[in-house]
């Protein structure tokens, strides 16, 4: 994080000499990283998971949780958080945004359904293994394991259930949740402070 030393001159406005105070300087934009940077980070994270570089962070038993989503941080610093998320059938994130953070994901295995608010309606798309997506500020979506991924999970493998790698910059601090009204508009229902990816696990 960039910082700057601010001090007041003892000659200005009659202030006495004070030691410099270190303060963070907010950048003009929320992050220097761009969607392409986040897509690269999620792609690299997915490759590292497949190569076994994060095996020490995976469930010790080798059995992925079957009832709730599960996540672990792969990388964190002042600029970005990178997460591995496992998805289970029937568990959606609810319609939400990422407050002041940009986001991106790479699907590692299985498939995700995303329902995105386009300003007038929800549009659905399916993201399968190898697919990527980025989320600018203001992007409102709901994400869940694609129903078609449940059938594929019956042929269990080391990466079941569906897995994806997500990056957020700056790291998440809050998310707002929404509902679609009967008038075809979005209404915010709540805002929560969180550092969990795609909502509480």
mmCIF file of C-alpha atoms in Angstrom:
data_model
loop_
_atom_site.group_PDB
_atom_site.id
_atom_site.type_symbol
_atom_site.label_atom_id
_atom_site.label_comp_id
_atom_site.label_asym_id
_atom_site.label_seq_id
_atom_site.Cartn_x
_atom_site.Cartn_y
_atom_site.Cartn_z
ATOM 1 C CA UNK A 1 0.000 0.000 0.000
ATOM 2 C CA UNK A 2 1.342 3.380 -0.992
ATOM 3 C CA UNK A 3 1.839 5.858 1.846
ATOM 4 C CA UNK A 4 2.893 9.445 2.136
ATOM 5 C CA UNK A 5 4.380 11.470 4.947
ATOM 6 C CA UNK A 6 2.325 14.557 5.738
ATOM 7 C CA UNK A 7 3.637 17.284 8.001
ATOM 8 C CA UNK A 8 2.680 20.829 8.863
ATOM 9 C CA UNK A 9 5.220 23.590 8.592
ATOM 10 C CA UNK A 10 5.846 25.393 11.852
ATOM 11 C CA UNK A 11 5.803 28.667 9.944
ATOM 12 C CA UNK A 12 2.357 28.093 8.432
ATOM 13 C CA UNK A 13 -0.757 29.201 10.311
ATOM 14 C CA UNK A 14 1.114 29.437 13.603
ATOM 15 C CA UNK A 15 1.270 25.653 14.128
ATOM 16 C CA UNK A 16 4.123 24.407 16.240
ATOM 17 C CA UNK A 17 6.604 21.991 14.805
ATOM 18 C CA UNK A 18 5.263 18.436 14.983
ATOM 19 C CA UNK A 19 6.866 15.197 13.962
ATOM 20 C CA UNK A 20 5.694 13.872 10.578
ATOM 21 C CA UNK A 21 2.644 11.640 10.696
ATOM 22 C CA UNK A 22 2.518 8.699 8.343
ATOM 23 C CA UNK A 23 -0.856 8.406 6.595
ATOM 24 C CA UNK A 24 -2.167 6.237 3.817
ATOM 25 C CA UNK A 25 -2.941 8.070 0.635
ATOM 26 C CA UNK A 26 -6.036 6.778 -1.133
ATOM 27 C CA UNK A 27 -5.412 6.211 -4.829
ATOM 28 C CA UNK A 28 -7.675 7.868 -7.393
ATOM 29 C CA UNK A 29 -9.086 4.418 -8.208
ATOM 30 C CA UNK A 30 -9.758 1.672 -5.658
ATOM 31 C CA UNK A 31 -6.894 -0.450 -6.998
ATOM 32 C CA UNK A 32 -4.081 -0.293 -9.513
ATOM 33 C CA UNK A 33 -4.979 -3.819 -10.658
ATOM 34 C CA UNK A 34 -7.289 -4.200 -13.630
ATOM 35 C CA UNK A 35 -9.693 -7.011 -14.559
ATOM 36 C CA UNK A 36 -7.038 -8.544 -16.842
ATOM 37 C CA UNK A 37 -4.620 -8.694 -13.883
ATOM 38 C CA UNK A 38 -7.220 -10.447 -11.731
ATOM 39 C CA UNK A 39 -8.019 -12.929 -14.510
ATOM 40 C CA UNK A 40 -4.316 -13.735 -14.780
ATOM 41 C CA UNK A 41 -4.076 -14.226 -11.005
ATOM 42 C CA UNK A 42 -7.070 -16.582 -10.939
ATOM 43 C CA UNK A 43 -5.689 -18.535 -13.889
ATOM 44 C CA UNK A 44 -2.294 -18.871 -12.199
ATOM 45 C CA UNK A 45 -4.010 -19.847 -8.938
ATOM 46 C CA UNK A 46 -5.979 -22.565 -10.725
ATOM 47 C CA UNK A 47 -2.771 -23.906 -12.293
ATOM 48 C CA UNK A 48 -1.056 -23.926 -8.886
ATOM 49 C CA UNK A 49 -3.960 -25.835 -7.294
ATOM 50 C CA UNK A 50 -3.859 -28.434 -10.079
ATOM 51 C CA UNK A 51 -0.070 -28.726 -9.697
ATOM 52 C CA UNK A 52 -0.468 -29.487 -5.972
ATOM 53 C CA UNK A 53 1.223 -26.298 -4.719
ATOM 54 C CA UNK A 54 -1.674 -25.649 -2.325
ATOM 55 C CA UNK A 55 -2.333 -29.202 -1.172
ATOM 56 C CA UNK A 56 -1.440 -28.122 2.380
ATOM 57 C CA UNK A 57 -4.487 -25.798 2.363
ATOM 58 C CA UNK A 58 -6.997 -28.387 1.126
ATOM 59 C CA UNK A 59 -9.258 -30.418 3.426
ATOM 60 C CA UNK A 60 -6.955 -32.736 5.372
ATOM 61 C CA UNK A 61 -9.183 -35.743 4.880
ATOM 62 C CA UNK A 62 -9.227 -35.273 1.122
ATOM 63 C CA UNK A 63 -13.010 -35.177 1.323
ATOM 64 C CA UNK A 64 -14.632 -31.966 0.148
ATOM 65 C CA UNK A 65 -17.480 -30.608 2.292
ATOM 66 C CA UNK A 66 -20.809 -31.797 0.867
ATOM 67 C CA UNK A 67 -23.268 -29.528 2.694
ATOM 68 C CA UNK A 68 -21.804 -26.014 2.597
ATOM 69 C CA UNK A 69 -19.466 -24.027 0.411
ATOM 70 C CA UNK A 70 -15.861 -24.091 1.576
ATOM 71 C CA UNK A 71 -13.029 -21.635 0.880
ATOM 72 C CA UNK A 72 -9.384 -21.035 1.655
ATOM 73 C CA UNK A 73 -7.130 -18.067 0.894
ATOM 74 C CA UNK A 74 -4.362 -18.851 -1.546
ATOM 75 C CA UNK A 75 -2.783 -15.381 -1.486
ATOM 76 C CA UNK A 76 -3.392 -12.139 0.368
ATOM 77 C CA UNK A 77 -1.738 -8.745 0.554
ATOM 78 C CA UNK A 78 -2.834 -5.104 0.667
ATOM 79 C CA UNK A 79 -3.900 -5.173 -2.994
ATOM 80 C CA UNK A 80 -5.551 -8.515 -3.608
ATOM 81 C CA UNK A 81 -7.067 -11.626 -2.061
ATOM 82 C CA UNK A 82 -7.071 -14.882 -4.041
ATOM 83 C CA UNK A 83 -9.389 -17.672 -2.866
ATOM 84 C CA UNK A 84 -10.160 -21.277 -3.748
ATOM 85 C CA UNK A 85 -13.886 -22.006 -3.330
ATOM 86 C CA UNK A 86 -15.713 -25.340 -3.462
ATOM 87 C CA UNK A 87 -19.391 -25.275 -4.388
ATOM 88 C CA UNK A 88 -22.116 -27.682 -3.305
ATOM 89 C CA UNK A 89 -25.482 -28.361 -4.944
ATOM 90 C CA UNK A 90 -28.371 -26.042 -4.175
ATOM 91 C CA UNK A 91 -26.349 -23.398 -2.299
ATOM 92 C CA UNK A 92 -26.432 -19.980 -3.939
ATOM 93 C CA UNK A 93 -24.691 -16.801 -2.844
ATOM 94 C CA UNK A 94 -27.830 -14.639 -3.222
ATOM 95 C CA UNK A 95 -27.792 -11.530 -5.409
ATOM 96 C CA UNK A 96 -24.878 -9.394 -4.222
ATOM 97 C CA UNK A 97 -22.155 -6.967 -5.213
ATOM 98 C CA UNK A 98 -18.571 -6.702 -3.999
ATOM 99 C CA UNK A 99 -18.825 -3.109 -2.737
ATOM 100 C CA UNK A 100 -15.630 -1.274 -3.774
ATOM 101 C CA UNK A 101 -13.741 -4.329 -5.023
ATOM 102 C CA UNK A 102 -13.176 -5.602 -8.530
ATOM 103 C CA UNK A 103 -13.416 -9.369 -8.920
ATOM 104 C CA UNK A 104 -12.563 -12.219 -11.257
ATOM 105 C CA UNK A 105 -12.796 -15.988 -11.277
ATOM 106 C CA UNK A 106 -11.540 -19.052 -13.106
ATOM 107 C CA UNK A 107 -13.553 -22.275 -12.942
ATOM 108 C CA UNK A 108 -11.216 -25.109 -12.040
ATOM 109 C CA UNK A 109 -13.623 -28.056 -12.233
ATOM 110 C CA UNK A 110 -17.316 -28.648 -12.682
ATOM 111 C CA UNK A 111 -19.565 -25.739 -13.665
ATOM 112 C CA UNK A 112 -21.069 -22.599 -12.134
ATOM 113 C CA UNK A 113 -24.325 -20.834 -12.964
ATOM 114 C CA UNK A 114 -24.191 -17.064 -12.715
ATOM 115 C CA UNK A 115 -27.321 -14.915 -12.646
ATOM 116 C CA UNK A 116 -26.336 -11.299 -13.369
ATOM 117 C CA UNK A 117 -28.500 -8.212 -13.125
ATOM 118 C CA UNK A 118 -28.146 -6.326 -16.423
ATOM 119 C CA UNK A 119 -30.169 -3.290 -15.373
ATOM 120 C CA UNK A 120 -33.569 -4.642 -16.379
ATOM 121 C CA UNK A 121 -33.483 -8.400 -15.721
ATOM 122 C CA UNK A 122 -31.413 -11.336 -14.543
ATOM 123 C CA UNK A 123 -29.351 -12.974 -17.270
ATOM 124 C CA UNK A 124 -28.010 -16.498 -16.751
ATOM 125 C CA UNK A 125 -24.794 -18.003 -18.040
ATOM 126 C CA UNK A 126 -22.952 -21.216 -17.307
ATOM 127 C CA UNK A 127 -19.211 -21.199 -16.726
ATOM 128 C CA UNK A 128 -17.445 -24.556 -17.110
ATOM 129 C CA UNK A 129 -13.919 -25.716 -16.306
ATOM 130 C CA UNK A 130 -11.425 -23.310 -17.854
ATOM 131 C CA UNK A 131 -13.921 -20.459 -18.239
ATOM 132 C CA UNK A 132 -13.165 -17.066 -16.716
ATOM 133 C CA UNK A 133 -15.220 -14.018 -15.787
ATOM 134 C CA UNK A 134 -14.445 -10.608 -14.334
ATOM 135 C CA UNK A 135 -16.678 -8.356 -12.224
ATOM 136 C CA UNK A 136 -16.393 -4.574 -12.345
ATOM 137 C CA UNK A 137 -17.536 -2.406 -9.458
ATOM 138 C CA UNK A 138 -21.328 -2.390 -9.365
ATOM 139 C CA UNK A 139 -21.669 -5.925 -10.787
ATOM 140 C CA UNK A 140 -24.645 -7.618 -9.054
ATOM 141 C CA UNK A 141 -24.869 -11.385 -9.395
ATOM 142 C CA UNK A 142 -25.831 -14.671 -7.785
ATOM 143 C CA UNK A 143 -23.532 -17.684 -8.208
ATOM 144 C CA UNK A 144 -24.174 -21.355 -7.579
ATOM 145 C CA UNK A 145 -22.994 -24.766 -8.649
ATOM 146 C CA UNK A 146 -24.610 -25.501 -11.990
ATOM 147 C CA UNK A 147 -27.299 -28.183 -11.744
ATOM 148 C CA UNK A 148 -25.578 -30.100 -14.551
ATOM 149 C CA UNK A 149 -22.440 -30.377 -12.390
ATOM 150 C CA UNK A 150 -24.305 -32.606 -9.917
ATOM 151 C CA UNK A 151 -24.544 -35.422 -12.445
ATOM 152 C CA UNK A 152 -20.857 -35.100 -13.301
ATOM 153 C CA UNK A 153 -19.972 -35.346 -9.602
ATOM 154 C CA UNK A 154 -21.275 -38.905 -9.494
ATOM 155 C CA UNK A 155 -18.059 -39.946 -11.219
ATOM 156 C CA UNK A 156 -16.088 -38.661 -8.234
ATOM 157 C CA UNK A 157 -12.582 -37.385 -8.781
ATOM 158 C CA UNK A 158 -9.992 -35.514 -6.718
ATOM 159 C CA UNK A 159 -11.420 -32.110 -7.634
ATOM 160 C CA UNK A 160 -15.098 -32.749 -6.863
ATOM 161 C CA UNK A 161 -17.161 -30.799 -6.026
ATOM 162 C CA UNK A 162 -17.041 -27.834 -8.375
ATOM 163 C CA UNK A 163 -14.024 -25.592 -7.660
ATOM 164 C CA UNK A 164 -13.195 -22.046 -8.695
ATOM 165 C CA UNK A 165 -10.429 -19.567 -7.944
ATOM 166 C CA UNK A 166 -11.500 -15.966 -7.208
ATOM 167 C CA UNK A 167 -9.527 -12.725 -6.879
ATOM 168 C CA UNK A 168 -10.727 -9.439 -5.350
ATOM 169 C CA UNK A 169 -8.916 -6.122 -5.440
ATOM 170 C CA UNK A 170 -8.813 -4.359 -3.119
ATOM 171 C CA UNK A 171 -9.530 -7.265 -0.759
ATOM 172 C CA UNK A 172 -13.209 -7.558 0.143
ATOM 173 C CA UNK A 173 -14.441 -5.558 3.100
ATOM 174 C CA UNK A 174 -18.182 -5.458 2.438
ATOM 175 C CA UNK A 175 -20.957 -6.849 0.275
ATOM 176 C CA UNK A 176 -24.478 -5.599 -0.385
ATOM 177 C CA UNK A 177 -27.364 -7.988 -1.064
ATOM 178 C CA UNK A 178 -30.339 -7.316 -3.328
ATOM 179 C CA UNK A 179 -33.753 -8.536 -4.401
ATOM 180 C CA UNK A 180 -35.624 -7.985 -7.638
ATOM 181 C CA UNK A 181 -38.844 -6.073 -6.945
ATOM 182 C CA UNK A 182 -42.228 -6.674 -8.548
ATOM 183 C CA UNK A 183 -41.567 -3.544 -10.623
ATOM 184 C CA UNK A 184 -38.484 -5.049 -12.253
ATOM 185 C CA UNK A 185 -35.949 -3.050 -10.282
ATOM 186 C CA UNK A 186 -33.271 -3.948 -7.753
ATOM 187 C CA UNK A 187 -33.697 -3.155 -4.070
ATOM 188 C CA UNK A 188 -30.813 -3.449 -1.606
ATOM 189 C CA UNK A 189 -31.847 -5.553 1.379
ATOM 190 C CA UNK A 190 -28.709 -5.361 3.507
ATOM 191 C CA UNK A 191 -25.002 -4.571 3.530
ATOM 192 C CA UNK A 192 -22.577 -6.646 5.565
ATOM 193 C CA UNK A 193 -18.948 -6.248 6.491
ATOM 194 C CA UNK A 194 -17.095 -9.341 5.375
ATOM 195 C CA UNK A 195 -13.809 -10.629 4.064
ATOM 196 C CA UNK A 196 -15.346 -13.936 2.951
ATOM 197 C CA UNK A 197 -15.477 -14.581 -0.811
ATOM 198 C CA UNK A 198 -18.924 -14.611 -2.395
ATOM 199 C CA UNK A 199 -20.623 -14.195 0.966
ATOM 200 C CA UNK A 200 -20.478 -16.125 4.188
ATOM 201 C CA UNK A 201 -19.535 -19.742 3.928
#
